[in-house]
Tab-separated table of C-alpha atoms in Angstrom:
chain	number	residue	atom	x	y	z
A	1192	MET	CA	175.764	231.376	-128.799
A	1193	ASP	CA	179.208	230.598	-126.982
A	1194	LEU	CA	178.217	227.273	-125.350
A	1195	SER	CA	180.823	224.871	-122.862
A	1196	ARG	CA	181.472	221.544	-124.042
A	1197	GLU	CA	178.709	220.268	-121.345
A	1198	GLU	CA	176.207	222.624	-122.664
A	1199	GLN	CA	176.732	221.676	-126.290
A	1200	GLN	CA	176.510	217.910	-125.170
A	1201	THR	CA	173.372	218.638	-123.629
A	1202	LEU	CA	171.728	220.291	-126.774
A	1203	ASP	CA	173.354	217.371	-128.618
A	1204	GLY	CA	171.194	215.098	-126.736
A	1205	GLU	CA	173.955	213.056	-124.955
A	1206	PHE	CA	172.118	213.762	-121.527
A	1207	GLY	CA	168.523	212.630	-122.640
A	1208	GLU	CA	165.793	213.975	-124.534
A	1209	GLY	CA	164.248	216.251	-121.598
A	1210	PRO	CA	167.451	218.405	-121.079
A	1211	GLN	CA	168.038	218.415	-124.668
A	1212	GLN	CA	164.719	220.132	-125.368
A	1213	ALA	CA	165.075	222.434	-122.486
A	1214	MET	CA	168.432	223.513	-123.955
A	1215	GLU	CA	167.014	223.730	-127.456
A	1216	LEU	CA	164.454	226.037	-125.802
A	1217	ILE	CA	167.115	228.518	-123.691
A	1218	VAL	CA	169.360	228.619	-126.653
A	1219	ALA	CA	166.396	229.718	-128.846
A	1220	LEU	CA	165.439	232.424	-126.584
A	1221	GLY	CA	169.156	233.382	-125.994
A	1222	LYS	CA	169.487	233.793	-129.670
A	1223	VAL	CA	166.361	235.957	-130.060
A	1224	TYR	CA	167.521	238.350	-127.335
A	1225	GLY	CA	171.217	238.834	-128.257
A	1226	ALA	CA	172.834	236.541	-125.516
A	1227	GLU	CA	176.352	235.523	-125.830
A	1228	ASN	CA	176.354	232.681	-123.463
A	1229	LEU	CA	174.338	230.773	-120.482
A	1230	VAL	CA	174.441	231.708	-116.640
A	1231	ASN	CA	174.128	229.324	-113.863
A	1232	ILE	CA	171.041	229.968	-111.747
A	1233	THR	CA	170.542	229.075	-107.907
A	1234	SER	CA	166.576	228.540	-108.354
A	1235	ALA	CA	163.711	228.969	-110.399
A	1236	HIS	CA	159.976	229.771	-109.896
A	1237	LEU	CA	157.346	228.302	-112.387
A	1238	SER	CA	153.921	229.536	-113.576
A	1239	GLY	CA	151.984	227.459	-115.655
A	1240	ALA	CA	150.470	225.409	-112.625
A	1241	SER	CA	146.790	226.069	-113.117
A	1242	TYR	CA	144.789	223.575	-115.401
A	1243	LYS	CA	142.814	226.819	-116.209
A	1244	THR	CA	145.637	228.339	-117.625
A	1245	ILE	CA	147.573	225.720	-119.327
A	1246	GLY	CA	144.715	223.273	-120.127
A	1247	ASP	CA	145.030	219.846	-122.012
A	1248	GLY	CA	148.020	221.240	-124.298
A	1249	GLY	CA	149.903	222.148	-121.012
A	1250	LEU	CA	149.194	218.992	-119.257
A	1251	LEU	CA	150.318	217.022	-122.322
A	1252	TYR	CA	153.728	219.320	-122.727
A	1253	LEU	CA	154.321	218.202	-118.727
A	1254	GLU	CA	153.583	214.363	-119.319
A	1255	ASN	CA	156.112	214.502	-122.403
A	1256	MET	CA	159.010	216.241	-120.436
A	1257	VAL	CA	158.457	213.802	-117.341
A	1258	ARG	CA	158.328	210.599	-119.997
A	1259	LYS	CA	161.774	212.328	-121.464
A	1260	GLY	CA	163.461	212.344	-118.257
A	1261	GLY	CA	163.201	216.071	-117.291
A	1262	ARG	CA	164.299	216.943	-113.610
A	1263	VAL	CA	165.120	219.969	-112.081
A	1264	LYS	CA	168.616	220.831	-111.134
A	1265	VAL	CA	167.849	223.599	-108.693
A	1266	ILE	CA	165.267	224.618	-105.880
A	1267	SER	CA	162.249	225.264	-107.964
A	1268	THR	CA	158.822	226.264	-106.718
A	1269	LEU	CA	155.341	226.520	-108.398
A	1270	ASN	CA	152.742	229.016	-108.626
A	1271	PRO	CA	149.315	228.912	-107.329
A	1272	ILE	CA	146.929	226.244	-108.910
A	1273	GLY	CA	143.291	226.602	-109.877
A	1274	MET	CA	142.111	225.137	-106.732
A	1275	ASP	CA	142.790	224.508	-102.800
A	1276	ARG	CA	143.818	220.934	-102.857
A	1277	THR	CA	141.088	219.852	-100.122
A	1278	LYS	CA	138.525	222.312	-100.492
A	1279	TRP	CA	137.897	222.389	-104.265
A	1280	ALA	CA	134.297	221.304	-103.844
A	1281	LYS	CA	133.941	224.694	-101.932
A	1282	MET	CA	135.289	226.656	-104.532
A	1283	HIS	CA	132.673	225.100	-107.013
A	1284	ILE	CA	135.385	223.395	-108.796
A	1285	SER	CA	134.171	220.472	-110.910
A	1286	GLU	CA	135.439	216.907	-110.443
A	1287	PRO	CA	137.269	216.488	-113.685
A	1288	PHE	CA	138.960	219.906	-113.129
A	1289	ALA	CA	140.099	218.683	-109.941
A	1290	LYS	CA	141.298	215.552	-111.262
A	1291	LYS	CA	143.253	217.269	-114.003
A	1292	GLN	CA	144.897	219.844	-111.379
A	1293	ALA	CA	145.853	216.800	-109.386
A	1294	ARG	CA	147.969	215.297	-112.269
A	1295	ILE	CA	149.507	218.382	-113.124
A	1296	LEU	CA	150.871	218.577	-109.208
A	1297	GLU	CA	151.821	214.895	-109.663
A	1298	LEU	CA	154.072	215.602	-112.958
A	1299	TYR	CA	155.779	218.471	-111.327
A	1300	ASN	CA	156.451	216.715	-108.337
A	1301	ALA	CA	158.116	214.019	-110.614
A	1302	MET	CA	160.557	216.460	-111.717
A	1303	GLY	CA	161.510	217.261	-108.462
A	1304	VAL	CA	159.696	220.723	-108.279
A	1305	LYS	CA	158.294	221.835	-104.772
A	1306	THR	CA	154.309	221.935	-104.675
A	1307	THR	CA	154.059	224.493	-102.445
A	1308	CYS	CA	152.100	226.531	-104.757
A	1309	SER	CA	152.209	230.007	-103.845
A	1310	CYS	CA	153.097	233.383	-105.541
A	1311	ILE	CA	155.259	234.699	-102.759
A	1312	PRO	CA	157.788	231.923	-102.094
A	1313	TYR	CA	160.287	234.596	-101.437
A	1314	VAL	CA	158.873	234.592	-97.566
A	1315	ASP	CA	159.707	231.398	-96.879
A	1316	THR	CA	160.321	228.700	-99.649
A	1317	ASN	CA	162.473	230.022	-102.156
A	1318	ILE	CA	164.595	232.920	-101.300
A	1319	PRO	CA	167.356	234.171	-103.354
A	1320	LYS	CA	170.332	236.197	-102.133
A	1321	LEU	CA	171.779	239.513	-103.649
A	1322	ASN	CA	173.076	238.957	-107.134
A	1323	ASP	CA	172.039	235.543	-107.637
A	1324	HIS	CA	170.956	234.726	-111.109
A	1325	VAL	CA	167.505	232.987	-110.991
A	1326	ALA	CA	164.750	231.970	-113.672
A	1327	TRP	CA	161.483	233.097	-112.209
A	1328	ALA	CA	158.242	233.493	-114.064
A	1329	GLU	CA	154.950	235.009	-112.216
A	1330	SER	CA	155.336	238.662	-112.964
A	1331	SER	CA	154.864	239.749	-109.403
A	1332	ALA	CA	157.209	237.341	-107.793
A	1333	LEU	CA	159.864	237.953	-110.247
A	1334	SER	CA	159.860	241.864	-109.803
A	1335	PHE	CA	160.007	241.707	-106.081
A	1336	VAL	CA	163.293	239.297	-106.097
A	1337	ASN	CA	164.594	241.629	-108.781
A	1338	SER	CA	163.667	245.078	-106.699
A	1339	TYR	CA	163.639	244.072	-103.056
A	1340	ILE	CA	166.234	241.288	-102.799
A	1341	GLY	CA	168.498	242.230	-105.931
A	1342	ALA	CA	168.653	238.754	-107.337
A	1343	ARG	CA	168.408	238.809	-111.100
A	1344	THR	CA	165.877	237.409	-113.478
A	1345	ASN	CA	164.342	238.233	-116.593
A	1346	ARG	CA	160.432	237.942	-116.944
A	1347	GLU	CA	160.178	234.371	-117.675
A	1348	GLY	CA	157.363	232.575	-119.313
A	1349	GLY	CA	156.095	228.926	-117.889
A	1350	PRO	CA	158.115	226.710	-120.266
A	1351	GLY	CA	161.381	228.973	-120.034
A	1352	ALA	CA	161.486	228.946	-116.394
A	1353	LEU	CA	160.830	225.340	-116.108
A	1354	ALA	CA	163.724	224.755	-119.202
A	1355	ALA	CA	166.036	226.546	-117.038
A	1356	ALA	CA	165.141	224.679	-113.764
A	1357	ILE	CA	166.183	221.401	-115.735
A	1358	LEU	CA	169.337	222.642	-116.804
A	1359	GLY	CA	170.148	224.650	-113.869
A	1360	LYS	CA	171.169	227.571	-116.569
A	1361	THR	CA	169.328	230.572	-118.341
A	1362	ALA	CA	170.444	232.469	-121.437
A	1363	ASN	CA	172.648	235.744	-120.087
A	1364	TYR	CA	170.627	238.784	-121.304
A	1365	GLY	CA	168.551	241.494	-119.957
A	1366	LEU	CA	168.215	241.914	-116.474
A	1367	HIS	CA	170.800	239.267	-115.827
A	1368	GLN	CA	173.471	242.267	-116.863
A	1369	LYS	CA	174.227	245.010	-114.623
A	1370	ARG	CA	173.880	247.507	-117.512
A	1371	ASN	CA	170.230	246.882	-118.217
A	1372	ARG	CA	169.396	247.310	-114.537
A	1373	ARG	CA	169.619	251.210	-114.799
A	1374	PRO	CA	166.617	253.242	-113.969
A	1375	THR	CA	164.764	254.767	-117.055
A	1376	VAL	CA	162.487	257.445	-114.782
A	1377	ILE	CA	162.652	258.796	-111.612
A	1378	ILE	CA	159.141	258.782	-109.723
A	1379	ASP	CA	158.865	261.244	-107.033
A	1380	THR	CA	155.684	260.258	-105.302
A	1381	ASP	CA	153.268	261.779	-102.359
A	1382	ILE	CA	151.033	259.238	-101.112
A	1383	GLY	CA	149.660	257.289	-97.694
A	1384	ASN	CA	151.215	254.111	-96.091
A	1385	SER	CA	148.297	251.620	-96.838
A	1386	VAL	CA	149.032	248.655	-99.012
A	1387	PHE	CA	146.139	249.662	-101.154
A	1388	GLU	CA	147.945	253.104	-102.164
A	1389	TYR	CA	150.722	251.524	-102.913
A	1390	SER	CA	148.773	248.952	-105.049
A	1391	LEU	CA	147.379	251.666	-106.607
A	1392	LEU	CA	150.666	253.598	-107.305
A	1393	GLY	CA	151.821	250.634	-108.872
A	1394	HIS	CA	149.086	250.637	-111.308
A	1395	VAL	CA	149.534	254.199	-112.248
A	1396	VAL	CA	153.210	253.794	-112.856
A	1397	GLY	CA	152.791	250.756	-114.563
A	1398	SER	CA	150.371	252.194	-116.890
A	1399	MET	CA	152.363	255.451	-117.367
A	1400	ILE	CA	155.653	253.805	-118.168
A	1401	GLY	CA	155.129	250.251	-119.511
A	1402	ASN	CA	158.301	248.465	-119.586
A	1403	GLY	CA	160.680	251.108	-118.095
A	1404	ILE	CA	162.800	250.633	-114.789
A	1405	PRO	CA	161.413	253.323	-112.187
A	1406	TYR	CA	163.347	254.901	-109.569
A	1407	TYR	CA	161.130	255.792	-106.443
A	1408	ARG	CA	161.680	258.658	-103.929
A	1409	GLY	CA	159.416	259.569	-101.212
A	1410	ILE	CA	158.164	256.223	-100.153
A	1411	THR	CA	159.595	253.663	-97.619
A	1412	PRO	CA	157.647	250.316	-98.338
A	1413	GLY	CA	158.062	247.151	-96.446
A	1414	ILE	CA	157.359	243.445	-97.805
A	1415	GLU	CA	153.873	243.713	-97.897
A	1416	GLU	CA	154.094	247.421	-99.843
A	1417	VAL	CA	156.725	246.011	-102.246
A	1418	LYS	CA	154.684	243.059	-102.991
A	1419	ALA	CA	151.270	244.950	-103.881
A	1420	MET	CA	153.658	247.432	-106.297
A	1421	ALA	CA	155.317	244.733	-108.067
A	1422	ALA	CA	152.092	243.012	-108.606
A	1423	SER	CA	150.250	246.010	-109.904
A	1424	MET	CA	153.316	247.488	-111.810
A	1425	ALA	CA	153.433	243.928	-113.605
A	1426	SER	CA	149.861	243.901	-114.642
A	1427	SER	CA	149.056	247.765	-115.623
A	1428	GLY	CA	152.589	247.265	-117.415
A	1429	ALA	CA	155.268	244.993	-117.490
A	1430	ILE	CA	157.725	246.333	-115.131
A	1431	ALA	CA	160.031	243.454	-113.827
A	1432	LEU	CA	162.302	245.625	-111.818
A	1433	PHE	CA	162.206	248.876	-109.718
A	1434	HIS	CA	164.563	250.817	-107.335
A	1435	VAL	CA	163.620	252.255	-104.214
A	1436	GLU	CA	165.586	255.188	-102.587
A	1437	ASN	CA	167.136	253.765	-99.244
A	1438	VAL	CA	165.186	250.376	-99.516
A	1439	THR	CA	166.201	248.413	-102.507
A	1440	PRO	CA	169.927	247.180	-102.954
A	1441	GLU	CA	170.880	248.511	-105.995
A	1442	TYR	CA	169.580	252.331	-105.586
A	1443	ARG	CA	173.028	253.726	-105.075
A	1444	ASP	CA	174.832	251.747	-108.252
A	1445	PHE	CA	173.467	254.233	-111.110
A	1446	ASP	CA	173.792	257.547	-112.425
A	1447	ILE	CA	170.181	258.826	-112.235
A	1448	SER	CA	171.167	262.470	-112.805
A	1449	ASP	CA	170.101	262.702	-116.675
A	1450	ILE	CA	166.647	260.869	-116.528
A	1451	ASP	CA	163.477	262.513	-116.434
A	1452	THR	CA	161.255	262.781	-113.283
A	1453	ILE	CA	157.294	262.181	-112.853
A	1454	CYS	CA	155.552	263.300	-109.777
A	1455	ILE	CA	152.895	261.247	-108.648
A	1456	GLY	CA	150.461	262.065	-105.680
A	1457	LYS	CA	147.165	261.468	-104.200
A	1458	LYS	CA	145.164	262.899	-106.735
A	1459	ASP	CA	146.453	260.588	-109.102
A	1460	LEU	CA	145.935	257.833	-107.148
A	1461	LYS	CA	142.053	259.161	-106.720
A	1462	ALA	CA	141.839	259.227	-110.173
A	1463	ALA	CA	143.176	255.598	-110.990
A	1464	TYR	CA	140.976	254.718	-107.798
A	1465	GLU	CA	137.760	255.801	-109.549
A	1466	ASP	CA	138.490	254.217	-112.652
A	1467	LEU	CA	139.238	250.757	-111.256
A	1468	SER	CA	135.513	249.606	-110.215
A	1469	ASN	CA	132.717	248.908	-112.459
A	1470	THR	CA	130.078	247.428	-110.061
A	1471	ASP	CA	128.608	248.907	-106.859
A	1472	ASN	CA	127.894	245.597	-105.466
A	1473	VAL	CA	129.446	241.791	-105.572
A	1474	GLN	CA	128.916	237.943	-105.003
A	1475	LEU	CA	132.611	237.262	-104.027
A	1476	ILE	CA	135.096	238.892	-102.234
A	1477	ALA	CA	138.766	237.526	-102.875
A	1478	LEU	CA	141.806	238.767	-100.890
A	1479	GLY	CA	145.400	237.661	-101.447
A	1480	CYS	CA	146.219	238.316	-104.886
A	1481	PRO	CA	149.583	238.205	-104.232
A	1482	HIS	CA	149.112	235.538	-101.312
A	1483	LEU	CA	148.297	237.148	-97.814
A	1484	THR	CA	151.567	237.376	-95.604
A	1485	GLU	CA	151.452	236.276	-91.852
A	1486	LYS	CA	151.106	239.938	-91.237
A	1487	GLU	CA	148.159	240.291	-93.199
A	1488	MET	CA	146.521	237.384	-92.162
A	1489	HIS	CA	146.931	238.940	-88.684
A	1490	GLU	CA	145.597	242.265	-89.640
A	1491	ILE	CA	142.385	240.606	-91.288
A	1492	ALA	CA	141.711	238.687	-88.255
A	1493	SER	CA	142.066	241.537	-85.902
A	1494	LEU	CA	139.509	243.345	-88.252
A	1495	LEU	CA	136.876	240.538	-87.837
A	1496	LYS	CA	137.578	239.330	-84.323
A	1497	GLY	CA	134.267	239.721	-82.366
A	1498	LYS	CA	131.905	240.510	-85.163
A	1499	LYS	CA	129.265	238.587	-86.986
A	1500	LYS	CA	128.915	238.156	-90.830
A	1501	LYS	CA	125.651	239.986	-92.029
A	1502	SER	CA	125.881	239.081	-95.861
A	1503	ASP	CA	125.518	235.776	-98.227
A	1504	VAL	CA	128.541	237.132	-100.317
A	1505	GLU	CA	131.152	234.667	-100.579
A	1506	VAL	CA	134.638	235.499	-99.194
A	1507	TRP	CA	137.758	233.935	-100.143
A	1508	PHE	CA	141.241	234.399	-98.342
A	1509	CYS	CA	144.140	233.052	-100.457
A	1510	THR	CA	147.340	232.332	-98.984
A	1511	SER	CA	149.995	229.400	-98.932
A	1512	ASP	CA	149.383	226.372	-96.906
A	1513	ALA	CA	152.769	227.063	-94.924
A	1514	ILE	CA	151.134	230.503	-93.787
A	1515	LYS	CA	147.892	228.953	-93.373
A	1516	THR	CA	149.336	226.391	-91.046
A	1517	LYS	CA	151.379	229.123	-89.133
A	1518	CYS	CA	148.378	231.392	-88.723
A	1519	SER	CA	145.758	228.547	-87.528
A	1520	ASP	CA	144.555	231.199	-84.621
A	1521	ASP	CA	143.695	233.872	-87.277
A	1522	VAL	CA	142.304	231.156	-89.783
A	1523	LYS	CA	139.923	230.222	-86.944
A	1524	ILE	CA	138.311	233.792	-86.845
A	1525	MET	CA	138.669	234.450	-90.788
A	1526	GLU	CA	136.684	231.167	-91.474
A	1527	GLU	CA	133.438	232.338	-89.906
A	1528	PHE	CA	133.432	234.900	-92.661
A	1529	GLY	CA	134.557	232.673	-95.281
A	1530	HIS	CA	136.914	230.172	-96.833
A	1531	VAL	CA	140.889	230.393	-96.237
A	1532	LEU	CA	142.023	228.741	-99.426
A	1533	ALA	CA	145.483	227.486	-99.660
A	1534	ASP	CA	147.784	227.418	-102.703
A	1535	THR	CA	145.669	228.606	-105.021
A	1536	CYS	CA	144.316	232.308	-106.389
A	1537	VAL	CA	141.163	233.870	-107.785
A	1538	VAL	CA	142.582	234.741	-111.028
A	1539	VAL	CA	143.559	231.062	-111.918
A	1540	SER	CA	140.524	229.446	-110.698
A	1541	PRO	CA	137.530	228.847	-112.738
A	1542	ILE	CA	134.989	231.414	-111.209
A	1543	GLU	CA	133.440	232.321	-114.528
A	1544	GLY	CA	130.033	230.694	-114.660
A	1545	VAL	CA	129.650	230.759	-110.929
A	1546	PHE	CA	130.180	234.560	-110.076
A	1547	SER	CA	130.227	237.771	-112.355
A	1548	LYS	CA	130.976	240.526	-109.727
A	1549	THR	CA	133.897	240.303	-107.766
A	1550	GLY	CA	135.633	242.758	-105.161
A	1551	THR	CA	139.431	242.603	-104.784
A	1552	ASN	CA	142.149	244.902	-102.795
A	1553	SER	CA	144.519	244.132	-105.459
A	1554	CYS	CA	144.676	246.108	-108.805
A	1555	LYS	CA	146.644	243.333	-110.251
A	1556	ALA	CA	143.723	241.162	-109.281
A	1557	ARG	CA	141.230	243.785	-110.601
A	1558	SER	CA	142.802	243.555	-114.202
A	1559	TYR	CA	142.922	239.585	-114.392
A	1560	LEU	CA	139.660	239.279	-112.971
A	1561	SER	CA	138.450	241.489	-115.758
A	1562	THR	CA	140.026	239.654	-118.849
A	1563	LEU	CA	140.682	235.918	-117.455
A	1564	CYS	CA	137.617	235.738	-115.508
A	1565	SER	CA	134.913	237.733	-116.997
A	1566	GLN	CA	134.163	239.595	-114.061
A	1567	LYS	CA	132.615	242.857	-113.078
A	1568	VAL	CA	134.883	244.179	-110.294
A	1569	MET	CA	134.923	246.232	-107.271
A	1570	CYS	CA	138.224	247.591	-106.292
A	1571	ARG	CA	138.788	248.934	-102.595
A	1572	ASP	CA	140.801	248.560	-99.703
A	1573	ILE	CA	140.309	245.680	-97.283
A	1574	VAL	CA	138.720	247.542	-94.800
A	1575	ASP	CA	136.096	248.772	-97.064
A	1576	LEU	CA	135.248	245.588	-98.737
A	1577	LEU	CA	135.252	243.778	-95.307
A	1578	LYS	CA	132.534	246.255	-94.393
A	1579	ILE	CA	130.372	244.775	-96.760
A	1580	ILE	CA	129.871	241.572	-95.153
A	1581	GLN	CA	129.694	242.876	-91.430
């Protein structure tokens, strides 16, 4: 790879062990993927925040990076952790887990990472601009900023994103290069307007095309719909970028006259819907994967206002601490039905052993609840899930 003098000095250890270790990882990744050089980034978003997912090995890795002087050079935010920092006991979290989770946050904070802990940092704390090069982990978030904002990131892993944040650079390959952002298939769609239908659409497309780059026609999604699509496409497939005609910034930039078209309609969504659930009753309903936006908090509160809970099913509403604070009136209504949890998500929380049947409106959550959390899952629209407890 073609490294600048400063980059080579970093690789040689002249700026300390932490930056050297980060550069070793980024250079190794660059060589694997054929990168010729590095590119400066404006921000990073880091996964590997929950003790459930990184365990003692990940905790040791972070301890070592702090000890070696690793510190981020660009704005860097953190993915959801395994618990609400103040309500962890209500989530049935053990004290040993809570202590190790708190230590992980301390270590990230010591490296200069913003411990805001959300999978939707692009709505407030970390908002890239068009054509910014960034290094984002969290599959749904990186897909959102690639597709809706037009920033450029590959599908980073947790260590790679942290290394890039420490350097302020990443390897220049893949989706950082314009030529690799060309659509690979056209998706003509005929669906409704609900967020749940967009989640189903993403699930169907991800399952069909794997890691391609779809170009959508016939839909006009907003932030909540793009969020749901990005999440489900990344979990059912490995889609890191998609284009939506008349919506996403780059949709005019490529010739799509020679690529195949797939038609997806309401029948396809119905078939997916019927396959996603494998239980008729639940012990837990978890909403907010990805995290609930302000708009979604308002909508849920309006559905619950003036009603009473008539079921012992536990309910978790997951969002960021910042959004929870902004939506204090909604929170009062929602907490009559369950727990409004900040900075955490059901799929990275150790719910297995406490629950075995969970309801969600997210196709992404459905995928991970089955695999990471050993759950039977009911996947339904929010309205239908809330009827269970009313």
